[in-house]
PDB file of N, CA and C in Angstrom:
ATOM      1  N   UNK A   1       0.847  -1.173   0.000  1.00 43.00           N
ATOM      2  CA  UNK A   1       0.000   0.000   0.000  1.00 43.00           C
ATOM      3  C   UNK A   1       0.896   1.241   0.000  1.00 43.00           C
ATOM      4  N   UNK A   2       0.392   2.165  -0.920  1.00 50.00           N
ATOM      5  CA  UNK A   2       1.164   3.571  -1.066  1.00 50.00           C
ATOM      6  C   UNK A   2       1.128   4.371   0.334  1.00 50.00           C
ATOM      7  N   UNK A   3       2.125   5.018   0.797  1.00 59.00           N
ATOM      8  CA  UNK A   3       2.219   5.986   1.849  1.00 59.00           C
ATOM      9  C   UNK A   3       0.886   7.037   1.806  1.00 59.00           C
ATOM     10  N   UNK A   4       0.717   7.406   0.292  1.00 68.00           N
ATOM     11  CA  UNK A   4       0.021   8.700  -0.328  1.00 68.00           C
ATOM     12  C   UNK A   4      -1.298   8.776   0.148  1.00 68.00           C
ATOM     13  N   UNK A   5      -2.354   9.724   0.427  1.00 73.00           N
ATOM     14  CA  UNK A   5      -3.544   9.924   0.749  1.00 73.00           C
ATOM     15  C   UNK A   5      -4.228  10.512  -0.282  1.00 73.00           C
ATOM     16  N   UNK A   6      -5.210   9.401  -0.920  1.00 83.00           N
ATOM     17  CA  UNK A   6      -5.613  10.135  -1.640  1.00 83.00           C
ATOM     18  C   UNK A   6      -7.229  10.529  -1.188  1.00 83.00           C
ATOM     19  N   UNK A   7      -7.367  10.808  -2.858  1.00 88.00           N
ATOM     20  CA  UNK A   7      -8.872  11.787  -2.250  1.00 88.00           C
ATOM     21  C   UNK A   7      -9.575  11.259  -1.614  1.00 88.00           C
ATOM     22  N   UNK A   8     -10.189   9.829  -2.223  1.00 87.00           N
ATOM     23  CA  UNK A   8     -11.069   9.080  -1.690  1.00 87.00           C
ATOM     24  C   UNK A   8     -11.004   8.479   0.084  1.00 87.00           C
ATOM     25  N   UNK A   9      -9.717   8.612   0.168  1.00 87.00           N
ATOM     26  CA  UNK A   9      -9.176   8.109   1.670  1.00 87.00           C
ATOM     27  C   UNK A   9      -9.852   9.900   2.615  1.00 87.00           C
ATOM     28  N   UNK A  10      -9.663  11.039   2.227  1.00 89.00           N
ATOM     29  CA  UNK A  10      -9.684  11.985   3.264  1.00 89.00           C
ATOM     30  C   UNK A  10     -11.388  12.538   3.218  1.00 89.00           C
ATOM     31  N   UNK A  11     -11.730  11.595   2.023  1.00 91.00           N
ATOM     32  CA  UNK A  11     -13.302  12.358   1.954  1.00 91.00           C
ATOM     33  C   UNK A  11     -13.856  10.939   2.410  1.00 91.00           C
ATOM     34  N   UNK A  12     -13.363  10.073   2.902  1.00 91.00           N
ATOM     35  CA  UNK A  12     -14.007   9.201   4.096  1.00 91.00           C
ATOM     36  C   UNK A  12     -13.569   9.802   5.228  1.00 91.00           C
ATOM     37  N   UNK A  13     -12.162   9.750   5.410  1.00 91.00           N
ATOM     38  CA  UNK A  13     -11.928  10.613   6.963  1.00 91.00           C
ATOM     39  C   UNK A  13     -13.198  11.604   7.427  1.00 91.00           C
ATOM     40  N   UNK A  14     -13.299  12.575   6.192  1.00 93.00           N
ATOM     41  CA  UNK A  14     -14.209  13.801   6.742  1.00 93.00           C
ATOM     42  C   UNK A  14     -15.759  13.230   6.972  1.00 93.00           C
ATOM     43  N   UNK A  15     -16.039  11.530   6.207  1.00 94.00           N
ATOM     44  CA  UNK A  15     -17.320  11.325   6.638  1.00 94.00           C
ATOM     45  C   UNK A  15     -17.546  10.279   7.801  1.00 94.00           C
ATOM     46  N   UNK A  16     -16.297   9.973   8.201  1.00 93.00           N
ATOM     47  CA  UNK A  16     -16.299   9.241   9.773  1.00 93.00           C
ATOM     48  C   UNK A  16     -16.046  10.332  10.531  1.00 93.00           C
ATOM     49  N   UNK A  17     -15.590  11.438  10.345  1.00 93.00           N
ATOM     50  CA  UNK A  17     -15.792  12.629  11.826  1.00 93.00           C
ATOM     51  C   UNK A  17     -17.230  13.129  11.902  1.00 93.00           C
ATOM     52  N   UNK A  18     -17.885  13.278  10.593  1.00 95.00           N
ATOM     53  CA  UNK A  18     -19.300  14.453  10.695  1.00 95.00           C
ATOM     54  C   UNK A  18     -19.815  12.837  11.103  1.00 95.00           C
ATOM     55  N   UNK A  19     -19.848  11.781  10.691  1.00 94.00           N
ATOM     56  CA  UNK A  19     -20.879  10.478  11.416  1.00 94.00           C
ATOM     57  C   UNK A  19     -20.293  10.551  12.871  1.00 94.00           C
ATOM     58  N   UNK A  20     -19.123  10.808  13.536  1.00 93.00           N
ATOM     59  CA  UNK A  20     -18.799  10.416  14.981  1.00 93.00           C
ATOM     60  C   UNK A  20     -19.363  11.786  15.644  1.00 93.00           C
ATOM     61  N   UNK A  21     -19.763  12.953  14.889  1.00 95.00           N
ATOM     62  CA  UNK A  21     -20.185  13.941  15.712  1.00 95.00           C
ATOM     63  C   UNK A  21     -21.524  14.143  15.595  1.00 95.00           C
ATOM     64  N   UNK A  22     -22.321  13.901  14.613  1.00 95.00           N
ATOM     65  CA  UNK A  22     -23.538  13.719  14.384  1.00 95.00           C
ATOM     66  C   UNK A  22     -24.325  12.535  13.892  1.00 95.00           C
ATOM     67  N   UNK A  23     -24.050  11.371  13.518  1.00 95.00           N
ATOM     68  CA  UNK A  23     -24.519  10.347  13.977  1.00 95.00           C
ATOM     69  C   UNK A  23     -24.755   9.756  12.156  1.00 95.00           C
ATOM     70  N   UNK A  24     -24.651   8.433  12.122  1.00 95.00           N
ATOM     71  CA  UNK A  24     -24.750   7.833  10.753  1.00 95.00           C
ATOM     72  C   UNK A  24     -25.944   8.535   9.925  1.00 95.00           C
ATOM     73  N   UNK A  25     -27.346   8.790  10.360  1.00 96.00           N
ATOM     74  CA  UNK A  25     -28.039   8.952   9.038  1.00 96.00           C
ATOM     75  C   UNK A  25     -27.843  10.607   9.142  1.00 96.00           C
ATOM     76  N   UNK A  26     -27.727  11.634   9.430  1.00 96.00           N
ATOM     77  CA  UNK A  26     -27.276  12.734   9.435  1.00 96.00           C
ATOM     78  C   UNK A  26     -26.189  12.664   8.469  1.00 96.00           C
ATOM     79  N   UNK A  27     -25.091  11.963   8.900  1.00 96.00           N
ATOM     80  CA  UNK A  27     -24.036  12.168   7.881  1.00 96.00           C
ATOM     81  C   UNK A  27     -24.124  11.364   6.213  1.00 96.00           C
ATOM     82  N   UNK A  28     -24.947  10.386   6.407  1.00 95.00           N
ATOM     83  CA  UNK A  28     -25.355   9.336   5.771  1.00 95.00           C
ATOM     84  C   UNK A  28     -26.284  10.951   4.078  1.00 95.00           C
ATOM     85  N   UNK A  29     -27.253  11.532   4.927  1.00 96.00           N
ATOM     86  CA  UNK A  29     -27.980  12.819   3.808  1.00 96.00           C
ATOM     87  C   UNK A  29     -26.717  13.688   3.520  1.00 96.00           C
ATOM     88  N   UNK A  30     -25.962  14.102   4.495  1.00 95.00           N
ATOM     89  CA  UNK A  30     -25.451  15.195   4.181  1.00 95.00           C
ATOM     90  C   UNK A  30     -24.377  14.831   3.052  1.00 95.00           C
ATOM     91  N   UNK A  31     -23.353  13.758   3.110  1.00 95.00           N
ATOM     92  CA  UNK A  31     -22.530  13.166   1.849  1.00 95.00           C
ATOM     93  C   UNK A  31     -23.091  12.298   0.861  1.00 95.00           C
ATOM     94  N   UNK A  32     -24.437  12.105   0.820  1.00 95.00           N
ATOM     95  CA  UNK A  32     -24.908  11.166  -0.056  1.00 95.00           C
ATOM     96  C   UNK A  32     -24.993  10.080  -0.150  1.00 95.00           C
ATOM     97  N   UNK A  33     -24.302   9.321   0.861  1.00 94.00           N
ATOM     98  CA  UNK A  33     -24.116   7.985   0.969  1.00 94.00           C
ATOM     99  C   UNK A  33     -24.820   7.119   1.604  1.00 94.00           C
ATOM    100  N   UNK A  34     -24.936   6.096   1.249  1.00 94.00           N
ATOM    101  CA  UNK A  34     -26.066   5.307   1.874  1.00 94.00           C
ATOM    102  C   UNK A  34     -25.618   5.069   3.308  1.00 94.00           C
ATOM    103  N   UNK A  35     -26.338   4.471   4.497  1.00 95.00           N
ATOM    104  CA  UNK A  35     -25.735   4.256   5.400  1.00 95.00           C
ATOM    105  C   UNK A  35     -25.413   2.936   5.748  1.00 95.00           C
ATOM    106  N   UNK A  36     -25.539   2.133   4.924  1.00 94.00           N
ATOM    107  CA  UNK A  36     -24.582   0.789   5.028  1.00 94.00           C
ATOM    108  C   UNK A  36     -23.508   0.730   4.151  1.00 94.00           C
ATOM    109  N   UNK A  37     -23.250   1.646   3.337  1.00 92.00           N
ATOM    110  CA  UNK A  37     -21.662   2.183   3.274  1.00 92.00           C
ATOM    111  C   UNK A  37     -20.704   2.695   4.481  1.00 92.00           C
ATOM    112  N   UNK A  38     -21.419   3.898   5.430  1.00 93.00           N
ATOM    113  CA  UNK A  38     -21.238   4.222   6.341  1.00 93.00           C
ATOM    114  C   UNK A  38     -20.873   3.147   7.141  1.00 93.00           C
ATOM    115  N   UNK A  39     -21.954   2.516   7.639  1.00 94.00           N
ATOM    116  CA  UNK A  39     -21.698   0.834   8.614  1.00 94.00           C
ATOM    117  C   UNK A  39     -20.605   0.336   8.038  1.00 94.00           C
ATOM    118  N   UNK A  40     -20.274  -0.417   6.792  1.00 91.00           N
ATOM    119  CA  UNK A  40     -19.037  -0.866   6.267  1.00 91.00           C
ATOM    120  C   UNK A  40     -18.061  -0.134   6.455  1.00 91.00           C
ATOM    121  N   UNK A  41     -17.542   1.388   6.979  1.00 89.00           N
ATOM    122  CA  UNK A  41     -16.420   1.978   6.977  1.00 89.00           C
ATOM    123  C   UNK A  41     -16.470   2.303   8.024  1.00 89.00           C
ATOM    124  N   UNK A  42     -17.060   2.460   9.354  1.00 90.00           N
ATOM    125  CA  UNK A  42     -17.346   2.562  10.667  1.00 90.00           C
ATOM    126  C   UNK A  42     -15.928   1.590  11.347  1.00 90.00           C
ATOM    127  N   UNK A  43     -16.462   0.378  11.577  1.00 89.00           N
ATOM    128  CA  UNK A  43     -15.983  -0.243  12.152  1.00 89.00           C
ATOM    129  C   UNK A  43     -14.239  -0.777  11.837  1.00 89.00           C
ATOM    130  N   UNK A  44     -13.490  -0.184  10.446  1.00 85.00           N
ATOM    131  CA  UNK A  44     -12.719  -0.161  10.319  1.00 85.00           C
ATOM    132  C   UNK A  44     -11.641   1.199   9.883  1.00 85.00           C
ATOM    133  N   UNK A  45     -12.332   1.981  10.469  1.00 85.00           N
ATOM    134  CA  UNK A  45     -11.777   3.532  11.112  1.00 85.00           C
ATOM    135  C   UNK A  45     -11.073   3.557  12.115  1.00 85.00           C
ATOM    136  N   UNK A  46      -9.848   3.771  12.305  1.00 84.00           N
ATOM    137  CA  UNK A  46      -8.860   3.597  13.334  1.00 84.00           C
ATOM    138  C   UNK A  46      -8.840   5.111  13.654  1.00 84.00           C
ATOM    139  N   UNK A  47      -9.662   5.543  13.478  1.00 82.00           N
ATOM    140  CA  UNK A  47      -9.097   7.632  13.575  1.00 82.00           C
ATOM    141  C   UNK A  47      -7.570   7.713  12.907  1.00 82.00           C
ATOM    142  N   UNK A  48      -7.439   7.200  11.397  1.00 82.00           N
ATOM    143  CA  UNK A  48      -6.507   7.519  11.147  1.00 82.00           C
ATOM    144  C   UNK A  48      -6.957   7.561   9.626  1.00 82.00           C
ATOM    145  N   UNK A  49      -6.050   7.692   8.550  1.00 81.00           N
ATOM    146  CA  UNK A  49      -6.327   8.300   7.191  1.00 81.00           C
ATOM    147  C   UNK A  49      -5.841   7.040   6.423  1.00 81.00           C
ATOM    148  N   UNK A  50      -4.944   6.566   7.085  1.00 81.00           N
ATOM    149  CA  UNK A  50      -4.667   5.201   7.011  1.00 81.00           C
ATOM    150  C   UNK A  50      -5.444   4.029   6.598  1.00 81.00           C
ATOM    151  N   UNK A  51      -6.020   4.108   7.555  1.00 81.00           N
ATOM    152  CA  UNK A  51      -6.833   2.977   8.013  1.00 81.00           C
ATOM    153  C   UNK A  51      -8.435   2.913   7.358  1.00 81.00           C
ATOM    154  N   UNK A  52      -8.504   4.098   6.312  1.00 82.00           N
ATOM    155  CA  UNK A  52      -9.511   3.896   5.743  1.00 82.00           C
ATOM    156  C   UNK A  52      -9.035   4.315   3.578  1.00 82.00           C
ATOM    157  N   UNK A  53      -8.172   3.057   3.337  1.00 81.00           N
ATOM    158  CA  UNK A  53      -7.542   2.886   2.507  1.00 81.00           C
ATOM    159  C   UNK A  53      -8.370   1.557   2.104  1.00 81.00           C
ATOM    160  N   UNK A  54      -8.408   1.374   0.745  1.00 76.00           N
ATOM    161  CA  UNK A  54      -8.989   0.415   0.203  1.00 76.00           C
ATOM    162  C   UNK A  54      -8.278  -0.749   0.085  1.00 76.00           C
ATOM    163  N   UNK A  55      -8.291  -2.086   0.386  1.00 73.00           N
ATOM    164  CA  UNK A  55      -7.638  -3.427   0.778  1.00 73.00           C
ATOM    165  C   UNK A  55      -8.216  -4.212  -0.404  1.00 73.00           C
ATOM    166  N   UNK A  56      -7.590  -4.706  -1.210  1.00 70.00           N
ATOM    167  CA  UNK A  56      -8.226  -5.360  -2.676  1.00 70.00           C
ATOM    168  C   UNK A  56      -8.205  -6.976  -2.081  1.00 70.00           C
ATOM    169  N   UNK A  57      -9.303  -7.454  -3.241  1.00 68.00           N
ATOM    170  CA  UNK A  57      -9.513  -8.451  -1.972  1.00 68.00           C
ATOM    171  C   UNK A  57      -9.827  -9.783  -3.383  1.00 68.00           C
ATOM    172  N   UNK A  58      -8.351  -8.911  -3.711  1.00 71.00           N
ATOM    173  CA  UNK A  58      -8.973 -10.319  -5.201  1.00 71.00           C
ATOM    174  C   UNK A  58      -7.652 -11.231  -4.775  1.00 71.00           C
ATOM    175  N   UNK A  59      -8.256 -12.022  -5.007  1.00 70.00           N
ATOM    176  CA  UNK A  59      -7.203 -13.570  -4.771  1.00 70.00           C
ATOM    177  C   UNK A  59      -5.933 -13.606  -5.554  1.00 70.00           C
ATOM    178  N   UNK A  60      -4.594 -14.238  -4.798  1.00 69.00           N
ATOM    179  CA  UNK A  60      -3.806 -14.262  -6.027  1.00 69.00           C
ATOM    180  C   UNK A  60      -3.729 -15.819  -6.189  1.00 69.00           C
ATOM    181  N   UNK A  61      -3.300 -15.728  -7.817  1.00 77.00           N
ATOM    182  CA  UNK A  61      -3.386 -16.892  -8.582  1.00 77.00           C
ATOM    183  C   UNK A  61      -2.688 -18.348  -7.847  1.00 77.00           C
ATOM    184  N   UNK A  62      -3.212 -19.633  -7.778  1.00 78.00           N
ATOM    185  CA  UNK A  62      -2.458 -20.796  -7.315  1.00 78.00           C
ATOM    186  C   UNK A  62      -1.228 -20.845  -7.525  1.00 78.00           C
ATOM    187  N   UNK A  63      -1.067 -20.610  -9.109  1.00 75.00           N
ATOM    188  CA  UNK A  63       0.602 -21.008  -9.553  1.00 75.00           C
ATOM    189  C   UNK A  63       1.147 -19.891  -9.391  1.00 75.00           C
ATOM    190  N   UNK A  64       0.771 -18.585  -8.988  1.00 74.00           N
ATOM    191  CA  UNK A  64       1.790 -17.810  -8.466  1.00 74.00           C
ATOM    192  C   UNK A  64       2.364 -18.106  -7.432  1.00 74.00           C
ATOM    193  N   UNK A  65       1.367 -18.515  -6.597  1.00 76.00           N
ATOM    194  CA  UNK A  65       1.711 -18.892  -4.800  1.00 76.00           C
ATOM    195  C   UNK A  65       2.494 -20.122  -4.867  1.00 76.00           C
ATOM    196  N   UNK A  66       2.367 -20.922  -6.055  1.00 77.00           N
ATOM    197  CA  UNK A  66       3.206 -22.225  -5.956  1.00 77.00           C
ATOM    198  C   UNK A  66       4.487 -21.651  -6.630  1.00 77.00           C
ATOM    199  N   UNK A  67       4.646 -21.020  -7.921  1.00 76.00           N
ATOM    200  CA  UNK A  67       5.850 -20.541  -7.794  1.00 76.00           C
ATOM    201  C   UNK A  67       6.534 -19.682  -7.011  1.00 76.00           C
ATOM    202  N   UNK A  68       5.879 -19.079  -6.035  1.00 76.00           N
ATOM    203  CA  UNK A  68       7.021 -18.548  -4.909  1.00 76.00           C
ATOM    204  C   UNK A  68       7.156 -19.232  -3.948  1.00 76.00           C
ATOM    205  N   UNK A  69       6.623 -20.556  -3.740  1.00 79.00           N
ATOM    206  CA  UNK A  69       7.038 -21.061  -2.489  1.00 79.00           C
ATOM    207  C   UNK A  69       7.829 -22.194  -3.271  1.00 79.00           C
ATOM    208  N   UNK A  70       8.050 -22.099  -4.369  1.00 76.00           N
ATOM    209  CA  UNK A  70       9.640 -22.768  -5.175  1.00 76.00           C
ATOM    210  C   UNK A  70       8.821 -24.484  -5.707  1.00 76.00           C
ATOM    211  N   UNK A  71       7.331 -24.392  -6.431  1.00 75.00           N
ATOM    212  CA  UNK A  71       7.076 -25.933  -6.646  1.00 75.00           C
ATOM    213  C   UNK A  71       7.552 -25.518  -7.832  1.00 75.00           C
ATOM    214  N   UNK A  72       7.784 -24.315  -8.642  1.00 69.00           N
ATOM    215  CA  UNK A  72       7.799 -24.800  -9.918  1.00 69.00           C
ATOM    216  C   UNK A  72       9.526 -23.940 -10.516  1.00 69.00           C
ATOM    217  N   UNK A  73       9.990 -24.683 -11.349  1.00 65.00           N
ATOM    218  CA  UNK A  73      11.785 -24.062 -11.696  1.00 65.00           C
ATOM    219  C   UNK A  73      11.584 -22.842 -11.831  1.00 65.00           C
ATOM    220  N   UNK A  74      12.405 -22.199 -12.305  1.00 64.00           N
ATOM    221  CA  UNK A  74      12.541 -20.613 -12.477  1.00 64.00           C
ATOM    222  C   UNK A  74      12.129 -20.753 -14.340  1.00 64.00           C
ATOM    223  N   UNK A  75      11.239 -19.818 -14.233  1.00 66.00           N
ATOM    224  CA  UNK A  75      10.883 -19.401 -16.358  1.00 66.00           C
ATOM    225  C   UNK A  75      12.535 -19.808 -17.073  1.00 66.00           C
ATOM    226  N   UNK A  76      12.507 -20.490 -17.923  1.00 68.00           N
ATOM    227  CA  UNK A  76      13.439 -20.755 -18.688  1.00 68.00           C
ATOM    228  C   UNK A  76      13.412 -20.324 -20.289  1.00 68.00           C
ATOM    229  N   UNK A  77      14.136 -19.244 -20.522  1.00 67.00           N
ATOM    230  CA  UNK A  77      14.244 -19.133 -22.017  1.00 67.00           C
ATOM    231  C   UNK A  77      14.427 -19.847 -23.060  1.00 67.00           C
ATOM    232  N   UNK A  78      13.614 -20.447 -24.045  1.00 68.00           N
ATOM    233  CA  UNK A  78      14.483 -20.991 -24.753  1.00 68.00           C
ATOM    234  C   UNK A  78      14.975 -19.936 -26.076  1.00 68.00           C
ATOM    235  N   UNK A  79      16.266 -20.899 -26.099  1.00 70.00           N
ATOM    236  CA  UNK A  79      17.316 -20.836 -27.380  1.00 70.00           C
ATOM    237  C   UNK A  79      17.350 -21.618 -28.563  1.00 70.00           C
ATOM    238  N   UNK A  80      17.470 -21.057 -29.556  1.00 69.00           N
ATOM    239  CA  UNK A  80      17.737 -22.155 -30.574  1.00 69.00           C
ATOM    240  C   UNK A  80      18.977 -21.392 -31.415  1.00 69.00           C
ATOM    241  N   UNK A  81      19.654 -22.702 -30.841  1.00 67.00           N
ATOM    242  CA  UNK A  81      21.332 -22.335 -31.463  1.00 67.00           C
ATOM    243  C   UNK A  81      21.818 -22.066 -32.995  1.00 67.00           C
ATOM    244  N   UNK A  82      20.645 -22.986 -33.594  1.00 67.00           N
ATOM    245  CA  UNK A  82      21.197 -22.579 -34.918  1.00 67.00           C
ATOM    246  C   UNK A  82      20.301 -21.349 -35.585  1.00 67.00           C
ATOM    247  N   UNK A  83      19.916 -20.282 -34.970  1.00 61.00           N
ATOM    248  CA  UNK A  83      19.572 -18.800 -35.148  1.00 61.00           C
ATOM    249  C   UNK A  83      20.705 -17.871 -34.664  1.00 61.00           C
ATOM    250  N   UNK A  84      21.326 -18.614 -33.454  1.00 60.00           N
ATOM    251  CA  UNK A  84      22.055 -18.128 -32.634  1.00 60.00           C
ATOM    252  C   UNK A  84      23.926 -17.436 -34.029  1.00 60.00           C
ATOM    253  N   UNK A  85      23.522 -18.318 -34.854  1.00 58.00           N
ATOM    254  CA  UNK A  85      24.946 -18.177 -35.576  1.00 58.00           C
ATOM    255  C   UNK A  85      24.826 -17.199 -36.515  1.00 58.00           C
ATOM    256  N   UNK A  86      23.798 -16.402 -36.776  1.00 56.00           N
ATOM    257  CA  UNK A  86      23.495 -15.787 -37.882  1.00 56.00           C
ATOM    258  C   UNK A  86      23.683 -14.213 -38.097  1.00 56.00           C
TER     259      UNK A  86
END
C-alpha cells in the first residue's frame, strides 16, 4: 500500500468525523451515501487516514503462490542455437 492519501481516503476521513459527531443517518444525507456504506467503513476507522484505505480483496493466482514457495523451476528461455549463428 502507497504511503500517499488520496482523495477518496480523506473524503471518508471527513465522513467518519461528521458520522462520529452527528450520527450515521445525518451524515449518511449530508454526503450522499447510503448508510450501510457508512456501517461498512465505521468499524474499520482507526481515527486515522490510514486505516480507511482500500484493501483489494482479489485472490492471487495458485501457480503464483506455488511458484514462490519454489514448486515450480525458475521461467526458462528458450534458445535455438542454430539462429544463434546468424
Amino acid at each position: 500500500m502507497s504511503k500517499s492519501i488520496t482523495q477518496d481516503m480523506a473524503y471518508r476521513q471527513s465522513l467518519m468525523k461528521c458520522t462520529e459527531k452527528y450520527g450515521v443517518s445525518r451524515a449518511s444525507r449530508k454526503y450522499n451515501k447510503g448508510r450501510s456504506y457508512i456501517y461498512f467503513w465505521k468499524p474499520l476507522w482507526g481515527g486515522s487516514v490510514e486505516s480507511l484505505a482500500c484493501q483489494s480483496r482479489r485472490p492471487e493466482s495458485l501457480f503464483c503462490v506455488m511458484r514462490k514457495l519454489g514448486m515450480f523451476p525458475e521461467k526458462k528461455r528458450l534458445t535455438f542455437p542454430s539462429l544463434m549463428g546468424r
